Amino acid sequence: MRTAVYPGSFDPVTYGHLDIISRAAAMFDELVVAVVRNPGKNSLFSLEEREEMLRECLNGLHNVRTAVFSGLLVNFLRESGTGIVVRGLRSVADFENEMQMAAVNRTLLPGMETVFLAADSCRTFISSSAVREISALGGDVSAFVPVCVLKKLQVKYGSLV
Ligand code: COA
């Protein structure tokens, strides 16, 4: 049984994340999409809301489950009994950050692997912060996020998005 973990903030989940999730789910027996409690980031959505949105979006992917974690990713990997992490790469900037994170994680947990999936070319420009900003300013983000996320953004900002 090959389990991989796809960690992230998912604040909120976007079509870019969902592209990586569906492709990773086809590569592993089980994929755990793990929402991080990141004290360094000022999140729009609570940890519970972020996981709930993911769950709604993942309806239909039978081998994908969600989880939340605090602290080090490597500790979550140990708890989950897996040493495989999936990350998406959208740009050279992502590549530099991801290489550093992969190296740090591998030093903390020798033998773990980070598998990188190149973002679909039509998804490389999507980011959660852009979605938040456009929504806050009343713009239409329906090209970037599924309907269940759109509705949550609408509630957050108290307006049509
Ligand atoms: N499609 C769309 N957006 C994507 C994306 C994709 N395929 N891949 C990344 N992003 C975006 C996210 O939307 C997010 O956008 P934002 O910053 O504009 O909101 C940004 O890229 C980065 O988000 P994310 O992938 O969630 O990374 P992160 O930096 O928030 O968290 C963790 C990455 C969870 C892997 C890392 O923080 C972690 O491991 N934390 C635990 C603590 C730890 O172990 N630290 C030591 C590791 S060095």
JSON list of C-alpha atoms and ligand atoms in Angstrom, two decimals:
[
{"chain": "A", "resi": 1, "resn": "MET", "atom": "CA", "xyz": [0.00, 0.00, 0.00]},
{"chain": "A", "resi": 2, "resn": "ARG", "atom": "CA", "xyz": [1.66, 3.23, -1.17]},
{"chain": "A", "resi": 3, "resn": "THR", "atom": "CA", "xyz": [0.43, 6.30, 0.66]},
{"chain": "A", "resi": 4, "resn": "ALA", "atom": "CA", "xyz": [1.54, 9.82, -0.20]},
{"chain": "A", "resi": 5, "resn": "VAL", "atom": "CA", "xyz": [0.84, 13.10, 1.58]},
{"chain": "A", "resi": 6, "resn": "TYR", "atom": "CA", "xyz": [0.01, 16.34, -0.24]},
{"chain": "A", "resi": 7, "resn": "PRO", "atom": "CA", "xyz": [0.44, 19.08, 2.37]},
{"chain": "A", "resi": 8, "resn": "GLY", "atom": "CA", "xyz": [-0.50, 22.72, 2.06]},
{"chain": "A", "resi": 9, "resn": "SER", "atom": "CA", "xyz": [-2.40, 25.67, 3.46]},
{"chain": "A", "resi": 10, "resn": "PHE", "atom": "CA", "xyz": [-5.34, 25.38, 1.02]},
{"chain": "A", "resi": 11, "resn": "ASP", "atom": "CA", "xyz": [-6.65, 28.84, 1.98]},
{"chain": "A", "resi": 12, "resn": "PRO", "atom": "CA", "xyz": [-8.74, 28.16, -0.07]},
{"chain": "A", "resi": 13, "resn": "VAL", "atom": "CA", "xyz": [-8.27, 25.10, -2.29]},
{"chain": "A", "resi": 14, "resn": "THR", "atom": "CA", "xyz": [-8.14, 26.06, -5.99]},
{"chain": "A", "resi": 15, "resn": "TYR", "atom": "CA", "xyz": [-8.42, 24.26, -9.33]},
{"chain": "A", "resi": 16, "resn": "GLY", "atom": "CA", "xyz": [-4.60, 24.26, -9.31]},
{"chain": "A", "resi": 17, "resn": "HIS", "atom": "CA", "xyz": [-4.52, 22.16, -6.14]},
{"chain": "A", "resi": 18, "resn": "LEU", "atom": "CA", "xyz": [-7.32, 19.91, -7.43]},
{"chain": "A", "resi": 19, "resn": "ASP", "atom": "CA", "xyz": [-5.34, 19.23, -10.60]},
{"chain": "A", "resi": 20, "resn": "ILE", "atom": "CA", "xyz": [-2.35, 18.06, -8.53]},
{"chain": "A", "resi": 21, "resn": "ILE", "atom": "CA", "xyz": [-4.62, 16.01, -6.23]},
{"chain": "A", "resi": 22, "resn": "SER", "atom": "CA", "xyz": [-6.37, 14.13, -9.03]},
{"chain": "A", "resi": 23, "resn": "ARG", "atom": "CA", "xyz": [-3.10, 13.34, -10.80]},
{"chain": "A", "resi": 24, "resn": "ALA", "atom": "CA", "xyz": [-1.36, 12.26, -7.57]},
{"chain": "A", "resi": 25, "resn": "ALA", "atom": "CA", "xyz": [-4.36, 10.11, -6.63]},
{"chain": "A", "resi": 26, "resn": "ALA", "atom": "CA", "xyz": [-3.84, 8.18, -9.86]},
{"chain": "A", "resi": 27, "resn": "MET", "atom": "CA", "xyz": [-0.21, 7.50, -8.92]},
{"chain": "A", "resi": 28, "resn": "PHE", "atom": "CA", "xyz": [-0.63, 6.20, -5.36]},
{"chain": "A", "resi": 29, "resn": "ASP", "atom": "CA", "xyz": [-2.90, 3.73, -3.56]},
{"chain": "A", "resi": 30, "resn": "GLU", "atom": "CA", "xyz": [-3.86, 6.42, -1.07]},
{"chain": "A", "resi": 31, "resn": "LEU", "atom": "CA", "xyz": [-3.38, 10.18, -1.00]},
{"chain": "A", "resi": 32, "resn": "VAL", "atom": "CA", "xyz": [-3.72, 12.17, 2.21]},
{"chain": "A", "resi": 33, "resn": "VAL", "atom": "CA", "xyz": [-4.38, 15.86, 1.57]},
{"chain": "A", "resi": 34, "resn": "ALA", "atom": "CA", "xyz": [-3.05, 17.44, 4.76]},
{"chain": "A", "resi": 35, "resn": "VAL", "atom": "CA", "xyz": [-4.03, 20.95, 5.78]},
{"chain": "A", "resi": 36, "resn": "VAL", "atom": "CA", "xyz": [-1.35, 22.65, 7.84]},
{"chain": "A", "resi": 37, "resn": "ARG", "atom": "CA", "xyz": [-1.99, 24.86, 10.85]},
{"chain": "A", "resi": 38, "resn": "ASN", "atom": "CA", "xyz": [0.48, 27.56, 9.90]},
{"chain": "A", "resi": 39, "resn": "PRO", "atom": "CA", "xyz": [0.87, 30.15, 12.69]},
{"chain": "A", "resi": 40, "resn": "GLY", "atom": "CA", "xyz": [3.10, 32.23, 10.40]},
{"chain": "A", "resi": 41, "resn": "LYS", "atom": "CA", "xyz": [0.29, 32.79, 7.86]},
{"chain": "A", "resi": 42, "resn": "ASN", "atom": "CA", "xyz": [-2.76, 34.92, 8.51]},
{"chain": "A", "resi": 43, "resn": "SER", "atom": "CA", "xyz": [-5.44, 32.57, 7.17]},
{"chain": "A", "resi": 44, "resn": "LEU", "atom": "CA", "xyz": [-8.78, 33.73, 5.81]},
{"chain": "A", "resi": 45, "resn": "PHE", "atom": "CA", "xyz": [-10.39, 30.37, 6.53]},
{"chain": "A", "resi": 46, "resn": "SER", "atom": "CA", "xyz": [-10.02, 28.37, 9.73]},
{"chain": "A", "resi": 47, "resn": "LEU", "atom": "CA", "xyz": [-8.31, 25.01, 9.65]},
{"chain": "A", "resi": 48, "resn": "GLU", "atom": "CA", "xyz": [-11.71, 23.30, 9.90]},
{"chain": "A", "resi": 49, "resn": "GLU", "atom": "CA", "xyz": [-13.20, 25.40, 7.08]},
{"chain": "A", "resi": 50, "resn": "ARG", "atom": "CA", "xyz": [-10.22, 24.65, 4.82]},
{"chain": "A", "resi": 51, "resn": "GLU", "atom": "CA", "xyz": [-10.53, 20.91, 5.43]},
{"chain": "A", "resi": 52, "resn": "GLU", "atom": "CA", "xyz": [-14.31, 21.01, 4.97]},
{"chain": "A", "resi": 53, "resn": "MET", "atom": "CA", "xyz": [-13.95, 22.76, 1.58]},
{"chain": "A", "resi": 54, "resn": "LEU", "atom": "CA", "xyz": [-11.40, 20.18, 0.49]},
{"chain": "A", "resi": 55, "resn": "ARG", "atom": "CA", "xyz": [-13.71, 17.34, 1.52]},
{"chain": "A", "resi": 56, "resn": "GLU", "atom": "CA", "xyz": [-16.53, 18.82, -0.53]},
{"chain": "A", "resi": 57, "resn": "CYS", "atom": "CA", "xyz": [-14.29, 19.24, -3.58]},
{"chain": "A", "resi": 58, "resn": "LEU", "atom": "CA", "xyz": [-12.87, 15.72, -3.33]},
{"chain": "A", "resi": 59, "resn": "ASN", "atom": "CA", "xyz": [-16.20, 14.00, -3.53]},
{"chain": "A", "resi": 60, "resn": "GLY", "atom": "CA", "xyz": [-15.70, 11.11, -5.95]},
{"chain": "A", "resi": 61, "resn": "LEU", "atom": "CA", "xyz": [-11.98, 10.50, -5.49]},
{"chain": "A", "resi": 62, "resn": "HIS", "atom": "CA", "xyz": [-12.24, 7.23, -3.56]},
{"chain": "A", "resi": 63, "resn": "ASN", "atom": "CA", "xyz": [-8.57, 6.93, -2.52]},
{"chain": "A", "resi": 64, "resn": "VAL", "atom": "CA", "xyz": [-8.12, 10.49, -1.24]},
{"chain": "A", "resi": 65, "resn": "ARG", "atom": "CA", "xyz": [-8.73, 11.54, 2.36]},
{"chain": "A", "resi": 66, "resn": "THR", "atom": "CA", "xyz": [-8.11, 14.76, 4.23]},
{"chain": "A", "resi": 67, "resn": "ALA", "atom": "CA", "xyz": [-6.29, 15.43, 7.49]},
{"chain": "A", "resi": 68, "resn": "VAL", "atom": "CA", "xyz": [-5.02, 18.40, 9.46]},
{"chain": "A", "resi": 69, "resn": "PHE", "atom": "CA", "xyz": [-1.68, 18.76, 11.16]},
{"chain": "A", "resi": 70, "resn": "SER", "atom": "CA", "xyz": [0.34, 21.15, 13.29]},
{"chain": "A", "resi": 71, "resn": "GLY", "atom": "CA", "xyz": [4.08, 21.30, 13.63]},
{"chain": "A", "resi": 72, "resn": "LEU", "atom": "CA", "xyz": [6.59, 19.62, 11.42]},
{"chain": "A", "resi": 73, "resn": "LEU", "atom": "CA", "xyz": [5.59, 17.88, 8.23]},
{"chain": "A", "resi": 74, "resn": "VAL", "atom": "CA", "xyz": [8.10, 15.10, 8.92]},
{"chain": "A", "resi": 75, "resn": "ASN", "atom": "CA", "xyz": [6.33, 14.32, 12.22]},
{"chain": "A", "resi": 76, "resn": "PHE", "atom": "CA", "xyz": [3.04, 14.06, 10.37]},
{"chain": "A", "resi": 77, "resn": "LEU", "atom": "CA", "xyz": [4.71, 11.70, 7.90]},
{"chain": "A", "resi": 78, "resn": "ARG", "atom": "CA", "xyz": [5.96, 9.52, 10.75]},
{"chain": "A", "resi": 79, "resn": "GLU", "atom": "CA", "xyz": [2.47, 9.44, 12.29]},
{"chain": "A", "resi": 80, "resn": "SER", "atom": "CA", "xyz": [0.97, 8.57, 8.90]},
{"chain": "A", "resi": 81, "resn": "GLY", "atom": "CA", "xyz": [3.49, 5.80, 8.30]},
{"chain": "A", "resi": 82, "resn": "THR", "atom": "CA", "xyz": [4.59, 7.16, 4.95]},
{"chain": "A", "resi": 83, "resn": "GLY", "atom": "CA", "xyz": [7.70, 8.85, 3.59]},
{"chain": "A", "resi": 84, "resn": "ILE", "atom": "CA", "xyz": [6.30, 10.30, 0.38]},
{"chain": "A", "resi": 85, "resn": "VAL", "atom": "CA", "xyz": [5.29, 13.92, -0.10]},
{"chain": "A", "resi": 86, "resn": "VAL", "atom": "CA", "xyz": [3.69, 15.33, -3.25]},
{"chain": "A", "resi": 87, "resn": "ARG", "atom": "CA", "xyz": [4.13, 18.99, -4.22]},
{"chain": "A", "resi": 88, "resn": "GLY", "atom": "CA", "xyz": [3.12, 20.93, -7.31]},
{"chain": "A", "resi": 89, "resn": "LEU", "atom": "CA", "xyz": [5.51, 23.16, -9.23]},
{"chain": "A", "resi": 90, "resn": "ARG", "atom": "CA", "xyz": [4.14, 26.20, -11.03]},
{"chain": "A", "resi": 91, "resn": "SER", "atom": "CA", "xyz": [7.25, 28.26, -11.67]},
{"chain": "A", "resi": 92, "resn": "VAL", "atom": "CA", "xyz": [10.97, 28.68, -11.12]},
{"chain": "A", "resi": 93, "resn": "ALA", "atom": "CA", "xyz": [10.16, 30.50, -7.87]},
{"chain": "A", "resi": 94, "resn": "ASP", "atom": "CA", "xyz": [8.20, 27.46, -6.66]},
{"chain": "A", "resi": 95, "resn": "PHE", "atom": "CA", "xyz": [11.11, 25.25, -7.71]},
{"chain": "A", "resi": 96, "resn": "GLU", "atom": "CA", "xyz": [13.63, 27.15, -5.57]},
{"chain": "A", "resi": 97, "resn": "ASN", "atom": "CA", "xyz": [11.41, 27.12, -2.46]},
{"chain": "A", "resi": 98, "resn": "GLU", "atom": "CA", "xyz": [10.40, 23.52, -2.96]},
{"chain": "A", "resi": 99, "resn": "MET", "atom": "CA", "xyz": [13.98, 22.32, -3.44]},
{"chain": "A", "resi": 100, "resn": "GLN", "atom": "CA", "xyz": [14.92, 23.95, -0.15]},
{"chain": "A", "resi": 101, "resn": "MET", "atom": "CA", "xyz": [11.93, 22.46, 1.68]},
{"chain": "A", "resi": 102, "resn": "ALA", "atom": "CA", "xyz": [12.59, 19.02, 0.21]},
{"chain": "A", "resi": 103, "resn": "ALA", "atom": "CA", "xyz": [16.23, 19.17, 1.32]},
{"chain": "A", "resi": 104, "resn": "VAL", "atom": "CA", "xyz": [15.33, 20.30, 4.84]},
{"chain": "A", "resi": 105, "resn": "ASN", "atom": "CA", "xyz": [12.69, 17.62, 5.17]},
{"chain": "A", "resi": 106, "resn": "ARG", "atom": "CA", "xyz": [15.02, 14.93, 3.89]},
{"chain": "A", "resi": 107, "resn": "THR", "atom": "CA", "xyz": [17.64, 15.97, 6.42]},
{"chain": "A", "resi": 108, "resn": "LEU", "atom": "CA", "xyz": [15.04, 15.74, 9.20]},
{"chain": "A", "resi": 109, "resn": "LEU", "atom": "CA", "xyz": [13.67, 12.45, 7.91]},
{"chain": "A", "resi": 110, "resn": "PRO", "atom": "CA", "xyz": [16.30, 10.58, 5.90]},
{"chain": "A", "resi": 111, "resn": "GLY", "atom": "CA", "xyz": [14.79, 8.35, 3.27]},
{"chain": "A", "resi": 112, "resn": "MET", "atom": "CA", "xyz": [11.66, 10.40, 2.69]},
{"chain": "A", "resi": 113, "resn": "GLU", "atom": "CA", "xyz": [10.98, 11.49, -0.89]},
{"chain": "A", "resi": 114, "resn": "THR", "atom": "CA", "xyz": [9.30, 14.55, -2.38]},
{"chain": "A", "resi": 115, "resn": "VAL", "atom": "CA", "xyz": [7.58, 13.90, -5.69]},
{"chain": "A", "resi": 116, "resn": "PHE", "atom": "CA", "xyz": [7.07, 17.02, -7.81]},
{"chain": "A", "resi": 117, "resn": "LEU", "atom": "CA", "xyz": [4.26, 17.32, -10.33]},
{"chain": "A", "resi": 118, "resn": "ALA", "atom": "CA", "xyz": [4.48, 20.08, -12.91]},
{"chain": "A", "resi": 119, "resn": "ALA", "atom": "CA", "xyz": [1.34, 22.21, -12.71]},
{"chain": "A", "resi": 120, "resn": "ASP", "atom": "CA", "xyz": [-0.91, 22.02, -15.72]},
{"chain": "A", "resi": 121, "resn": "SER", "atom": "CA", "xyz": [0.08, 24.88, -18.04]},
{"chain": "A", "resi": 122, "resn": "CYS", "atom": "CA", "xyz": [-3.33, 26.54, -17.78]},
{"chain": "A", "resi": 123, "resn": "ARG", "atom": "CA", "xyz": [-3.16, 26.48, -13.96]},
{"chain": "A", "resi": 124, "resn": "THR", "atom": "CA", "xyz": [0.29, 27.95, -13.34]},
{"chain": "A", "resi": 125, "resn": "PHE", "atom": "CA", "xyz": [-1.00, 31.43, -12.54]},
{"chain": "A", "resi": 126, "resn": "ILE", "atom": "CA", "xyz": [-3.49, 30.42, -9.84]},
{"chain": "A", "resi": 127, "resn": "SER", "atom": "CA", "xyz": [-2.71, 31.11, -6.19]},
{"chain": "A", "resi": 128, "resn": "SER", "atom": "CA", "xyz": [-4.87, 31.18, -3.09]},
{"chain": "A", "resi": 129, "resn": "SER", "atom": "CA", "xyz": [-3.79, 34.72, -2.23]},
{"chain": "A", "resi": 130, "resn": "ALA", "atom": "CA", "xyz": [-4.88, 35.97, -5.68]},
{"chain": "A", "resi": 131, "resn": "VAL", "atom": "CA", "xyz": [-8.25, 34.26, -5.17]},
{"chain": "A", "resi": 132, "resn": "ARG", "atom": "CA", "xyz": [-8.63, 35.92, -1.76]},
{"chain": "A", "resi": 133, "resn": "GLU", "atom": "CA", "xyz": [-7.66, 39.35, -3.06]},
{"chain": "A", "resi": 134, "resn": "ILE", "atom": "CA", "xyz": [-9.90, 39.23, -6.15]},
{"chain": "A", "resi": 135, "resn": "SER", "atom": "CA", "xyz": [-12.83, 38.01, -4.02]},
{"chain": "A", "resi": 136, "resn": "ALA", "atom": "CA", "xyz": [-12.29, 40.70, -1.40]},
{"chain": "A", "resi": 137, "resn": "LEU", "atom": "CA", "xyz": [-12.46, 43.31, -4.17]},
{"chain": "A", "resi": 138, "resn": "GLY", "atom": "CA", "xyz": [-15.65, 41.87, -5.61]},
{"chain": "A", "resi": 139, "resn": "GLY", "atom": "CA", "xyz": [-14.09, 40.15, -8.63]},
{"chain": "A", "resi": 140, "resn": "ASP", "atom": "CA", "xyz": [-15.16, 36.89, -10.24]},
{"chain": "A", "resi": 141, "resn": "VAL", "atom": "CA", "xyz": [-12.98, 33.91, -9.24]},
{"chain": "A", "resi": 142, "resn": "SER", "atom": "CA", "xyz": [-15.17, 31.21, -10.77]},
{"chain": "A", "resi": 143, "resn": "ALA", "atom": "CA", "xyz": [-12.34, 30.33, -13.20]},
{"chain": "A", "resi": 144, "resn": "PHE", "atom": "CA", "xyz": [-10.04, 29.53, -10.27]},
{"chain": "A", "resi": 145, "resn": "VAL", "atom": "CA", "xyz": [-12.15, 27.72, -7.65]},
{"chain": "A", "resi": 146, "resn": "PRO", "atom": "CA", "xyz": [-15.06, 25.25, -7.62]},
{"chain": "A", "resi": 147, "resn": "VAL", "atom": "CA", "xyz": [-18.60, 26.33, -6.73]},
{"chain": "A", "resi": 148, "resn": "CYS", "atom": "CA", "xyz": [-18.44, 25.10, -3.10]},
{"chain": "A", "resi": 149, "resn": "VAL", "atom": "CA", "xyz": [-15.43, 27.39, -2.49]},
{"chain": "A", "resi": 150, "resn": "LEU", "atom": "CA", "xyz": [-17.10, 30.26, -4.35]},
{"chain": "A", "resi": 151, "resn": "LYS", "atom": "CA", "xyz": [-20.04, 30.02, -1.95]},
{"chain": "A", "resi": 152, "resn": "LYS", "atom": "CA", "xyz": [-17.75, 30.09, 1.10]},
{"chain": "A", "resi": 153, "resn": "LEU", "atom": "CA", "xyz": [-15.96, 33.16, -0.26]},
{"chain": "A", "resi": 154, "resn": "GLN", "atom": "CA", "xyz": [-19.32, 34.80, -0.86]},
{"chain": "A", "resi": 155, "resn": "VAL", "atom": "CA", "xyz": [-20.28, 34.21, 2.76]},
{"chain": "A", "resi": 156, "resn": "LYS", "atom": "CA", "xyz": [-16.89, 35.48, 4.03]},
{"chain": "A", "resi": 157, "resn": "TYR", "atom": "CA", "xyz": [-17.03, 38.68, 2.08]},
{"chain": "A", "resi": 158, "resn": "GLY", "atom": "CA", "xyz": [-20.79, 39.10, 2.30]},
{"chain": "A", "resi": 159, "resn": "SER", "atom": "CA", "xyz": [-21.12, 39.79, -1.41]},
{"chain": "A", "resi": 160, "resn": "LEU", "atom": "CA", "xyz": [-21.54, 38.11, -4.76]},
{"chain": "A", "resi": 161, "resn": "VAL", "atom": "CA", "xyz": [-18.25, 36.77, -6.11]},
{"chain": "B", "resi": 1, "resn": "COA", "atom": "N1", "xyz": [-2.02, 25.36, -7.69]},
{"chain": "B", "resi": 1, "resn": "COA", "atom": "C1", "xyz": [-2.42, 26.53, -7.17]},
{"chain": "B", "resi": 1, "resn": "COA", "atom": "N2", "xyz": [-1.79, 27.14, -6.15]},
{"chain": "B", "resi": 1, "resn": "COA", "atom": "C2", "xyz": [-0.73, 26.51, -5.66]},
{"chain": "B", "resi": 1, "resn": "COA", "atom": "C3", "xyz": [-0.26, 25.30, -6.14]},
{"chain": "B", "resi": 1, "resn": "COA", "atom": "C4", "xyz": [-0.96, 24.72, -7.21]},
{"chain": "B", "resi": 1, "resn": "COA", "atom": "N3", "xyz": [-0.59, 23.57, -7.76]},
{"chain": "B", "resi": 1, "resn": "COA", "atom": "N4", "xyz": [0.82, 24.96, -5.45]},
{"chain": "B", "resi": 1, "resn": "COA", "atom": "C5", "xyz": [1.02, 25.91, -4.55]},
{"chain": "B", "resi": 1, "resn": "COA", "atom": "N5", "xyz": [0.08, 26.86, -4.68]},
{"chain": "B", "resi": 1, "resn": "COA", "atom": "C6", "xyz": [0.00, 28.12, -3.95]},
{"chain": "B", "resi": 1, "resn": "COA", "atom": "C7", "xyz": [-0.94, 28.15, -2.81]},
{"chain": "B", "resi": 1, "resn": "COA", "atom": "O1", "xyz": [-2.23, 28.53, -3.25]},
{"chain": "B", "resi": 1, "resn": "COA", "atom": "C8", "xyz": [-0.30, 29.18, -1.93]},
{"chain": "B", "resi": 1, "resn": "COA", "atom": "O2", "xyz": [-0.67, 30.45, -2.40]},
{"chain": "B", "resi": 1, "resn": "COA", "atom": "P1", "xyz": [-0.62, 31.76, -1.50]},
{"chain": "B", "resi": 1, "resn": "COA", "atom": "O3", "xyz": [0.70, 31.80, -0.82]},
{"chain": "B", "resi": 1, "resn": "COA", "atom": "O4", "xyz": [-0.82, 32.79, -2.53]},
{"chain": "B", "resi": 1, "resn": "COA", "atom": "O5", "xyz": [-1.74, 31.65, -0.53]},
{"chain": "B", "resi": 1, "resn": "COA", "atom": "C9", "xyz": [1.19, 29.02, -2.18]},
{"chain": "B", "resi": 1, "resn": "COA", "atom": "O6", "xyz": [1.28, 28.37, -3.40]},
{"chain": "B", "resi": 1, "resn": "COA", "atom": "C10", "xyz": [1.93, 28.17, -1.21]},
{"chain": "B", "resi": 1, "resn": "COA", "atom": "O7", "xyz": [1.02, 27.36, -0.59]},
{"chain": "B", "resi": 1, "resn": "COA", "atom": "P2", "xyz": [1.19, 25.91, -0.07]},
{"chain": "B", "resi": 1, "resn": "COA", "atom": "O8", "xyz": [1.42, 24.95, -1.15]},
{"chain": "B", "resi": 1, "resn": "COA", "atom": "O9", "xyz": [-0.01, 25.67, 0.74]},
{"chain": "B", "resi": 1, "resn": "COA", "atom": "O10", "xyz": [2.49, 25.98, 0.72]},
{"chain": "B", "resi": 1, "resn": "COA", "atom": "P3", "xyz": [2.78, 26.60, 2.11]},
{"chain": "B", "resi": 1, "resn": "COA", "atom": "O11", "xyz": [4.06, 27.30, 1.90]},
{"chain": "B", "resi": 1, "resn": "COA", "atom": "O12", "xyz": [1.65, 27.35, 2.66]},
{"chain": "B", "resi": 1, "resn": "COA", "atom": "O13", "xyz": [2.94, 25.31, 2.98]},
{"chain": "B", "resi": 1, "resn": "COA", "atom": "C11", "xyz": [3.98, 23.21, 3.61]},
{"chain": "B", "resi": 1, "resn": "COA", "atom": "C12", "xyz": [3.77, 24.26, 2.54]},
{"chain": "B", "resi": 1, "resn": "COA", "atom": "C13", "xyz": [2.68, 22.83, 4.30]},
{"chain": "B", "resi": 1, "resn": "COA", "atom": "C14", "xyz": [4.51, 21.99, 2.89]},
{"chain": "B", "resi": 1, "resn": "COA", "atom": "C15", "xyz": [5.03, 23.75, 4.62]},
{"chain": "B", "resi": 1, "resn": "COA", "atom": "O14", "xyz": [4.64, 24.99, 5.11]},
{"chain": "B", "resi": 1, "resn": "COA", "atom": "C16", "xyz": [5.23, 22.80, 5.79]},
{"chain": "B", "resi": 1, "resn": "COA", "atom": "O15", "xyz": [5.77, 21.74, 5.63]},
{"chain": "B", "resi": 1, "resn": "COA", "atom": "N6", "xyz": [4.80, 23.22, 7.00]},
{"chain": "B", "resi": 1, "resn": "COA", "atom": "C17", "xyz": [5.00, 22.45, 8.21]},
{"chain": "B", "resi": 1, "resn": "COA", "atom": "C18", "xyz": [6.18, 22.96, 9.03]},
{"chain": "B", "resi": 1, "resn": "COA", "atom": "C19", "xyz": [7.46, 22.31, 8.58]},
{"chain": "B", "resi": 1, "resn": "COA", "atom": "O16", "xyz": [7.59, 21.10, 8.54]},
{"chain": "B", "resi": 1, "resn": "COA", "atom": "N7", "xyz": [8.44, 23.14, 8.27]},
{"chain": "B", "resi": 1, "resn": "COA", "atom": "C20", "xyz": [9.72, 22.67, 7.80]},
{"chain": "B", "resi": 1, "resn": "COA", "atom": "C21", "xyz": [9.67, 22.45, 6.31]},
{"chain": "B", "resi": 1, "resn": "COA", "atom": "S1", "xyz": [10.88, 23.38, 5.51]}
]
